[in-house]
PDB file of N, CA, C and O in Angstrom:
ATOM      1  N   MET D 402     -45.064 -42.851  25.095  1.00 62.00           N
ATOM      2  CA  MET D 402     -43.733 -42.547  25.579  1.00 62.00           C
ATOM      3  C   MET D 402     -42.739 -43.332  24.732  1.00 62.00           C
ATOM      4  O   MET D 402     -42.871 -44.524  24.540  1.00 62.00           O
ATOM      5  N   THR D 403     -41.747 -42.638  24.263  1.00 73.00           N
ATOM      6  CA  THR D 403     -40.729 -43.300  23.454  1.00 73.00           C
ATOM      7  C   THR D 403     -39.721 -44.004  24.353  1.00 73.00           C
ATOM      8  O   THR D 403     -39.621 -43.710  25.548  1.00 73.00           O
ATOM      9  N   THR D 404     -38.995 -44.910  23.760  1.00 70.00           N
ATOM     10  CA  THR D 404     -37.957 -45.623  24.505  1.00 70.00           C
ATOM     11  C   THR D 404     -36.937 -44.648  25.063  1.00 70.00           C
ATOM     12  O   THR D 404     -36.480 -44.786  26.195  1.00 70.00           O
ATOM     13  N   GLU D 405     -36.615 -43.653  24.256  1.00 75.00           N
ATOM     14  CA  GLU D 405     -35.637 -42.658  24.673  1.00 75.00           C
ATOM     15  C   GLU D 405     -36.115 -41.869  25.890  1.00 75.00           C
ATOM     16  O   GLU D 405     -35.376 -41.679  26.862  1.00 75.00           O
ATOM     17  N   SER D 406     -37.362 -41.419  25.871  1.00 78.00           N
ATOM     18  CA  SER D 406     -37.865 -40.642  27.000  1.00 78.00           C
ATOM     19  C   SER D 406     -38.044 -41.517  28.234  1.00 78.00           C
ATOM     20  O   SER D 406     -37.867 -41.057  29.356  1.00 78.00           O
ATOM     21  N   LEU D 407     -38.374 -42.785  28.038  1.00 77.00           N
ATOM     22  CA  LEU D 407     -38.470 -43.709  29.162  1.00 77.00           C
ATOM     23  C   LEU D 407     -37.095 -43.889  29.808  1.00 77.00           C
ATOM     24  O   LEU D 407     -36.963 -43.817  31.028  1.00 77.00           O
ATOM     25  N   ALA D 408     -36.086 -44.081  28.987  1.00 81.00           N
ATOM     26  CA  ALA D 408     -34.722 -44.237  29.506  1.00 81.00           C
ATOM     27  C   ALA D 408     -34.279 -42.981  30.250  1.00 81.00           C
ATOM     28  O   ALA D 408     -33.673 -43.071  31.317  1.00 81.00           O
ATOM     29  N   GLU D 409     -34.593 -41.803  29.700  1.00 82.00           N
ATOM     30  CA  GLU D 409     -34.235 -40.556  30.369  1.00 82.00           C
ATOM     31  C   GLU D 409     -34.939 -40.445  31.720  1.00 82.00           C
ATOM     32  O   GLU D 409     -34.345 -39.993  32.697  1.00 82.00           O
ATOM     33  N   SER D 410     -36.186 -40.852  31.783  1.00 82.00           N
ATOM     34  CA  SER D 410     -36.935 -40.789  33.039  1.00 82.00           C
ATOM     35  C   SER D 410     -36.325 -41.692  34.089  1.00 82.00           C
ATOM     36  O   SER D 410     -36.233 -41.327  35.261  1.00 82.00           O
ATOM     37  N   ILE D 411     -35.896 -42.873  33.678  1.00 83.00           N
ATOM     38  CA  ILE D 411     -35.316 -43.829  34.621  1.00 83.00           C
ATOM     39  C   ILE D 411     -33.949 -43.348  35.109  1.00 83.00           C
ATOM     40  O   ILE D 411     -33.629 -43.477  36.283  1.00 83.00           O
ATOM     41  N   VAL D 412     -33.164 -42.760  34.224  1.00 85.00           N
ATOM     42  CA  VAL D 412     -31.834 -42.271  34.600  1.00 85.00           C
ATOM     43  C   VAL D 412     -31.938 -41.197  35.682  1.00 85.00           C
ATOM     44  O   VAL D 412     -31.076 -41.104  36.556  1.00 85.00           O
ATOM     45  N   ASP D 413     -33.004 -40.418  35.662  1.00 84.00           N
ATOM     46  CA  ASP D 413     -33.176 -39.346  36.644  1.00 84.00           C
ATOM     47  C   ASP D 413     -33.601 -39.852  38.023  1.00 84.00           C
ATOM     48  O   ASP D 413     -33.621 -39.090  38.979  1.00 84.00           O
ATOM     49  N   LEU D 414     -33.933 -41.132  38.150  1.00 86.00           N
ATOM     50  CA  LEU D 414     -34.355 -41.698  39.428  1.00 86.00           C
ATOM     51  C   LEU D 414     -33.151 -42.053  40.290  1.00 86.00           C
ATOM     52  O   LEU D 414     -32.049 -42.253  39.785  1.00 86.00           O
ATOM     53  N   SER D 415     -33.396 -42.187  41.584  1.00 88.00           N
ATOM     54  CA  SER D 415     -32.338 -42.652  42.478  1.00 88.00           C
ATOM     55  C   SER D 415     -32.065 -44.131  42.169  1.00 88.00           C
ATOM     56  O   SER D 415     -32.866 -44.794  41.492  1.00 88.00           O
ATOM     57  N   LEU D 416     -30.962 -44.644  42.669  1.00 89.00           N
ATOM     58  CA  LEU D 416     -30.637 -46.055  42.438  1.00 89.00           C
ATOM     59  C   LEU D 416     -31.728 -46.970  42.990  1.00 89.00           C
ATOM     60  O   LEU D 416     -32.084 -47.966  42.373  1.00 89.00           O
ATOM     61  N   GLN D 417     -32.261 -46.627  44.137  1.00 88.00           N
ATOM     62  CA  GLN D 417     -33.326 -47.421  44.748  1.00 88.00           C
ATOM     63  C   GLN D 417     -34.586 -47.386  43.868  1.00 88.00           C
ATOM     64  O   GLN D 417     -35.233 -48.412  43.661  1.00 88.00           O
ATOM     65  N   GLU D 418     -34.911 -46.230  43.336  1.00 86.00           N
ATOM     66  CA  GLU D 418     -36.073 -46.109  42.458  1.00 86.00           C
ATOM     67  C   GLU D 418     -35.852 -46.880  41.165  1.00 86.00           C
ATOM     68  O   GLU D 418     -36.761 -47.547  40.670  1.00 86.00           O
ATOM     69  N   GLN D 419     -34.648 -46.816  40.628  1.00 88.00           N
ATOM     70  CA  GLN D 419     -34.331 -47.565  39.412  1.00 88.00           C
ATOM     71  C   GLN D 419     -34.497 -49.062  39.651  1.00 88.00           C
ATOM     72  O   GLN D 419     -35.025 -49.782  38.809  1.00 88.00           O
ATOM     73  N   GLU D 420     -34.042 -49.530  40.796  1.00 87.00           N
ATOM     74  CA  GLU D 420     -34.185 -50.945  41.142  1.00 87.00           C
ATOM     75  C   GLU D 420     -35.659 -51.340  41.197  1.00 87.00           C
ATOM     76  O   GLU D 420     -36.039 -52.406  40.713  1.00 87.00           O
ATOM     77  N   SER D 421     -36.479 -50.481  41.760  1.00 85.00           N
ATOM     78  CA  SER D 421     -37.917 -50.758  41.835  1.00 85.00           C
ATOM     79  C   SER D 421     -38.528 -50.860  40.443  1.00 85.00           C
ATOM     80  O   SER D 421     -39.333 -51.752  40.167  1.00 85.00           O
ATOM     81  N   VAL D 422     -38.142 -49.950  39.566  1.00 85.00           N
ATOM     82  CA  VAL D 422     -38.656 -49.971  38.191  1.00 85.00           C
ATOM     83  C   VAL D 422     -38.219 -51.254  37.492  1.00 85.00           C
ATOM     84  O   VAL D 422     -39.014 -51.911  36.809  1.00 85.00           O
ATOM     85  N   LEU D 423     -36.966 -51.634  37.663  1.00 87.00           N
ATOM     86  CA  LEU D 423     -36.465 -52.854  37.024  1.00 87.00           C
ATOM     87  C   LEU D 423     -37.175 -54.098  37.557  1.00 87.00           C
ATOM     88  O   LEU D 423     -37.480 -55.015  36.793  1.00 87.00           O
ATOM     89  N   ARG D 424     -37.461 -54.116  38.857  1.00 87.00           N
ATOM     90  CA  ARG D 424     -38.204 -55.247  39.430  1.00 87.00           C
ATOM     91  C   ARG D 424     -39.612 -55.310  38.853  1.00 87.00           C
ATOM     92  O   ARG D 424     -40.132 -56.383  38.570  1.00 87.00           O
ATOM     93  N   PHE D 425     -40.227 -54.144  38.670  1.00 83.00           N
ATOM     94  CA  PHE D 425     -41.563 -54.081  38.092  1.00 83.00           C
ATOM     95  C   PHE D 425     -41.549 -54.617  36.658  1.00 83.00           C
ATOM     96  O   PHE D 425     -42.381 -55.437  36.275  1.00 83.00           O
ATOM     97  N   ILE D 426     -40.586 -54.191  35.870  1.00 85.00           N
ATOM     98  CA  ILE D 426     -40.475 -54.650  34.484  1.00 85.00           C
ATOM     99  C   ILE D 426     -40.233 -56.156  34.438  1.00 85.00           C
ATOM    100  O   ILE D 426     -40.846 -56.871  33.644  1.00 85.00           O
ATOM    101  N   ALA D 427     -39.355 -56.653  35.301  1.00 89.00           N
ATOM    102  CA  ALA D 427     -39.071 -58.095  35.331  1.00 89.00           C
ATOM    103  C   ALA D 427     -40.325 -58.884  35.677  1.00 89.00           C
ATOM    104  O   ALA D 427     -40.587 -59.932  35.071  1.00 89.00           O
ATOM    105  N   GLN D 428     -41.102 -58.384  36.623  1.00 84.00           N
ATOM    106  CA  GLN D 428     -42.322 -59.102  36.992  1.00 84.00           C
ATOM    107  C   GLN D 428     -43.329 -59.082  35.851  1.00 84.00           C
ATOM    108  O   GLN D 428     -43.981 -60.088  35.585  1.00 84.00           O
ATOM    109  N   LEU D 429     -43.461 -57.962  35.171  1.00 82.00           N
ATOM    110  CA  LEU D 429     -44.378 -57.897  34.031  1.00 82.00           C
ATOM    111  C   LEU D 429     -43.975 -58.889  32.945  1.00 82.00           C
ATOM    112  O   LEU D 429     -44.816 -59.588  32.379  1.00 82.00           O
ATOM    113  N   LYS D 430     -42.682 -58.969  32.656  1.00 84.00           N
ATOM    114  CA  LYS D 430     -42.199 -59.917  31.655  1.00 84.00           C
ATOM    115  C   LYS D 430     -42.485 -61.354  32.080  1.00 84.00           C
ATOM    116  O   LYS D 430     -42.925 -62.176  31.276  1.00 84.00           O
ATOM    117  N   GLN D 431     -42.224 -61.649  33.346  1.00 84.00           N
ATOM    118  CA  GLN D 431     -42.459 -62.997  33.861  1.00 84.00           C
ATOM    119  C   GLN D 431     -43.944 -63.355  33.766  1.00 84.00           C
ATOM    120  O   GLN D 431     -44.293 -64.459  33.349  1.00 84.00           O
ATOM    121  N   GLN D 432     -44.799 -62.439  34.132  1.00 78.00           N
ATOM    122  CA  GLN D 432     -46.238 -62.700  34.067  1.00 78.00           C
ATOM    123  C   GLN D 432     -46.696 -62.885  32.628  1.00 78.00           C
ATOM    124  O   GLN D 432     -47.551 -63.713  32.343  1.00 78.00           O
ATOM    125  N   ARG D 433     -46.146 -62.099  31.721  1.00 77.00           N
ATOM    126  CA  ARG D 433     -46.526 -62.214  30.311  1.00 77.00           C
ATOM    127  C   ARG D 433     -46.162 -63.595  29.771  1.00 77.00           C
ATOM    128  O   ARG D 433     -46.922 -64.199  29.026  1.00 77.00           O
ATOM    129  N   LEU D 434     -45.001 -64.100  30.154  1.00 80.00           N
ATOM    130  CA  LEU D 434     -44.575 -65.417  29.694  1.00 80.00           C
ATOM    131  C   LEU D 434     -45.401 -66.533  30.342  1.00 80.00           C
ATOM    132  O   LEU D 434     -45.765 -67.506  29.688  1.00 80.00           O
ATOM    133  N   ALA D 435     -45.686 -66.386  31.625  1.00 80.00           N
ATOM    134  CA  ALA D 435     -46.405 -67.429  32.353  1.00 80.00           C
ATOM    135  C   ALA D 435     -47.895 -67.421  32.029  1.00 80.00           C
ATOM    136  O   ALA D 435     -48.522 -68.481  31.979  1.00 80.00           O
ATOM    137  N   ARG D 436     -48.437 -66.212  31.838  1.00 78.00           N
ATOM    138  CA  ARG D 436     -49.882 -66.094  31.602  1.00 78.00           C
ATOM    139  C   ARG D 436     -50.135 -65.047  30.529  1.00 78.00           C
ATOM    140  O   ARG D 436     -50.487 -63.906  30.825  1.00 78.00           O
ATOM    141  N   PRO D 437     -49.983 -65.421  29.278  1.00 77.00           N
ATOM    142  CA  PRO D 437     -50.127 -64.435  28.197  1.00 77.00           C
ATOM    143  C   PRO D 437     -51.524 -63.818  28.107  1.00 77.00           C
ATOM    144  O   PRO D 437     -51.698 -62.770  27.501  1.00 77.00           O
ATOM    145  N   GLU D 438     -52.499 -64.439  28.743  1.00 80.00           N
ATOM    146  CA  GLU D 438     -53.858 -63.906  28.694  1.00 80.00           C
ATOM    147  C   GLU D 438     -54.075 -62.731  29.641  1.00 80.00           C
ATOM    148  O   GLU D 438     -55.078 -62.026  29.564  1.00 80.00           O
ATOM    149  N   VAL D 439     -53.126 -62.489  30.547  1.00 76.00           N
ATOM    150  CA  VAL D 439     -53.244 -61.403  31.517  1.00 76.00           C
ATOM    151  C   VAL D 439     -52.861 -60.088  30.837  1.00 76.00           C
ATOM    152  O   VAL D 439     -51.811 -59.984  30.207  1.00 76.00           O
ATOM    153  N   SER D 440     -53.709 -59.084  30.992  1.00 81.00           N
ATOM    154  CA  SER D 440     -53.439 -57.785  30.383  1.00 81.00           C
ATOM    155  C   SER D 440     -52.369 -57.032  31.168  1.00 81.00           C
ATOM    156  O   SER D 440     -52.089 -57.354  32.327  1.00 81.00           O
ATOM    157  N   PHE D 441     -51.813 -56.013  30.542  1.00 77.00           N
ATOM    158  CA  PHE D 441     -50.826 -55.182  31.218  1.00 77.00           C
ATOM    159  C   PHE D 441     -51.427 -54.562  32.469  1.00 77.00           C
ATOM    160  O   PHE D 441     -50.793 -54.525  33.521  1.00 77.00           O
ATOM    161  N   THR D 442     -52.650 -54.082  32.363  1.00 82.00           N
ATOM    162  CA  THR D 442     -53.311 -53.452  33.504  1.00 82.00           C
ATOM    163  C   THR D 442     -53.466 -54.431  34.655  1.00 82.00           C
ATOM    164  O   THR D 442     -53.187 -54.086  35.810  1.00 82.00           O
ATOM    165  N   ASP D 443     -53.889 -55.650  34.356  1.00 82.00           N
ATOM    166  CA  ASP D 443     -54.027 -56.665  35.401  1.00 82.00           C
ATOM    167  C   ASP D 443     -52.678 -56.971  36.043  1.00 82.00           C
ATOM    168  O   ASP D 443     -52.576 -57.103  37.265  1.00 82.00           O
ATOM    169  N   ALA D 444     -51.652 -57.077  35.212  1.00 78.00           N
ATOM    170  CA  ALA D 444     -50.314 -57.362  35.740  1.00 78.00           C
ATOM    171  C   ALA D 444     -49.824 -56.206  36.610  1.00 78.00           C
ATOM    172  O   ALA D 444     -49.239 -56.420  37.672  1.00 78.00           O
ATOM    173  N   ALA D 445     -50.072 -54.976  36.177  1.00 80.00           N
ATOM    174  CA  ALA D 445     -49.652 -53.819  36.965  1.00 80.00           C
ATOM    175  C   ALA D 445     -50.400 -53.764  38.289  1.00 80.00           C
ATOM    176  O   ALA D 445     -49.803 -53.494  39.336  1.00 80.00           O
ATOM    177  N   GLU D 446     -51.697 -54.032  38.271  1.00 84.00           N
ATOM    178  CA  GLU D 446     -52.484 -54.034  39.503  1.00 84.00           C
ATOM    179  C   GLU D 446     -52.009 -55.126  40.455  1.00 84.00           C
ATOM    180  O   GLU D 446     -51.919 -54.913  41.670  1.00 84.00           O
ATOM    181  N   GLU D 447     -51.670 -56.286  39.906  1.00 83.00           N
ATOM    182  CA  GLU D 447     -51.155 -57.369  40.744  1.00 83.00           C
ATOM    183  C   GLU D 447     -49.832 -56.963  41.380  1.00 83.00           C
ATOM    184  O   GLU D 447     -49.600 -57.188  42.565  1.00 83.00           O
ATOM    185  N   PHE D 448     -48.954 -56.341  40.590  1.00 81.00           N
ATOM    186  CA  PHE D 448     -47.672 -55.891  41.118  1.00 81.00           C
ATOM    187  C   PHE D 448     -47.892 -54.884  42.235  1.00 81.00           C
ATOM    188  O   PHE D 448     -47.252 -54.950  43.288  1.00 81.00           O
ATOM    189  N   MET D 449     -48.799 -53.924  42.023  1.00 82.00           N
ATOM    190  CA  MET D 449     -49.058 -52.902  43.031  1.00 82.00           C
ATOM    191  C   MET D 449     -49.582 -53.497  44.325  1.00 82.00           C
ATOM    192  O   MET D 449     -49.208 -53.065  45.409  1.00 82.00           O
ATOM    193  N   SER D 450     -50.418 -54.517  44.214  1.00 87.00           N
ATOM    194  CA  SER D 450     -50.953 -55.132  45.433  1.00 87.00           C
ATOM    195  C   SER D 450     -49.899 -55.971  46.148  1.00 87.00           C
ATOM    196  O   SER D 450     -49.919 -56.091  47.367  1.00 87.00           O
ATOM    197  N   GLN D 451     -48.952 -56.525  45.408  1.00 85.00           N
ATOM    198  CA  GLN D 451     -47.914 -57.361  46.003  1.00 85.00           C
ATOM    199  C   GLN D 451     -46.724 -56.561  46.528  1.00 85.00           C
ATOM    200  O   GLN D 451     -45.981 -57.037  47.380  1.00 85.00           O
ATOM    201  N   HIS D 452     -46.524 -55.344  46.013  1.00 81.00           N
ATOM    202  CA  HIS D 452     -45.320 -54.574  46.361  1.00 81.00           C
ATOM    203  C   HIS D 452     -45.648 -53.127  46.740  1.00 81.00           C
ATOM    204  O   HIS D 452     -45.062 -52.184  46.203  1.00 81.00           O
ATOM    205  N   PRO D 453     -46.535 -52.923  47.700  1.00 84.00           N
ATOM    206  CA  PRO D 453     -46.864 -51.544  48.076  1.00 84.00           C
ATOM    207  C   PRO D 453     -45.662 -50.789  48.654  1.00 84.00           C
ATOM    208  O   PRO D 453     -45.563 -49.573  48.510  1.00 84.00           O
ATOM    209  N   ASP D 454     -44.725 -51.513  49.269  1.00 84.00           N
ATOM    210  CA  ASP D 454     -43.539 -50.869  49.830  1.00 84.00           C
ATOM    211  C   ASP D 454     -42.686 -50.222  48.750  1.00 84.00           C
ATOM    212  O   ASP D 454     -42.175 -49.122  48.919  1.00 84.00           O
ATOM    213  N   LEU D 455     -42.533 -50.893  47.617  1.00 77.00           N
ATOM    214  CA  LEU D 455     -41.759 -50.316  46.519  1.00 77.00           C
ATOM    215  C   LEU D 455     -42.428 -49.066  45.979  1.00 77.00           C
ATOM    216  O   LEU D 455     -41.762 -48.063  45.693  1.00 77.00           O
ATOM    217  N   LEU D 456     -43.728 -49.105  45.873  1.00 75.00           N
ATOM    218  CA  LEU D 456     -44.457 -47.952  45.349  1.00 75.00           C
ATOM    219  C   LEU D 456     -44.372 -46.764  46.307  1.00 75.00           C
ATOM    220  O   LEU D 456     -44.253 -45.623  45.871  1.00 75.00           O
ATOM    221  N   ARG D 457     -44.421 -47.040  47.609  1.00 79.00           N
ATOM    222  CA  ARG D 457     -44.292 -45.975  48.588  1.00 79.00           C
ATOM    223  C   ARG D 457     -42.918 -45.308  48.465  1.00 79.00           C
ATOM    224  O   ARG D 457     -42.794 -44.087  48.510  1.00 79.00           O
ATOM    225  N   ARG D 458     -41.883 -46.136  48.282  1.00 77.00           N
ATOM    226  CA  ARG D 458     -40.527 -45.577  48.150  1.00 77.00           C
ATOM    227  C   ARG D 458     -40.408 -44.741  46.878  1.00 77.00           C
ATOM    228  O   ARG D 458     -39.719 -43.722  46.861  1.00 77.00           O
ATOM    229  N   LEU D 459     -41.064 -45.176  45.804  1.00 73.00           N
ATOM    230  CA  LEU D 459     -41.019 -44.396  44.569  1.00 73.00           C
ATOM    231  C   LEU D 459     -41.735 -43.059  44.732  1.00 73.00           C
ATOM    232  O   LEU D 459     -41.374 -42.070  44.105  1.00 73.00           O
ATOM    233  N   GLY D 460     -42.747 -43.037  45.584  1.00 70.00           N
ATOM    234  CA  GLY D 460     -43.516 -41.821  45.793  1.00 70.00           C
ATOM    235  C   GLY D 460     -42.829 -40.782  46.659  1.00 70.00           C
ATOM    236  O   GLY D 460     -43.290 -39.665  46.768  1.00 70.00           O
ATOM    237  N   HIS D 461     -41.738 -41.141  47.272  1.00 66.00           N
ATOM    238  CA  HIS D 461     -41.053 -40.191  48.175  1.00 66.00           C
ATOM    239  C   HIS D 461     -39.899 -39.526  47.501  1.00 66.00           C
ATOM    240  O   HIS D 461     -39.242 -39.844  46.713  1.00 66.00           O
TER     241      HIS D 461
END
């Protein structure tokens, strides 16, 4: 996915969905800085387990 198509996808989301995506990105960045040995997949799985409410809202 290109940066352009990612930006287009985010723009099409509701404000609440955009906020969820931004929180997810911020957490991934924070985890990468704190624990560079953690893979993207591990970080994403950790986020999903910690924030199921955000994911449910994105799914609606």
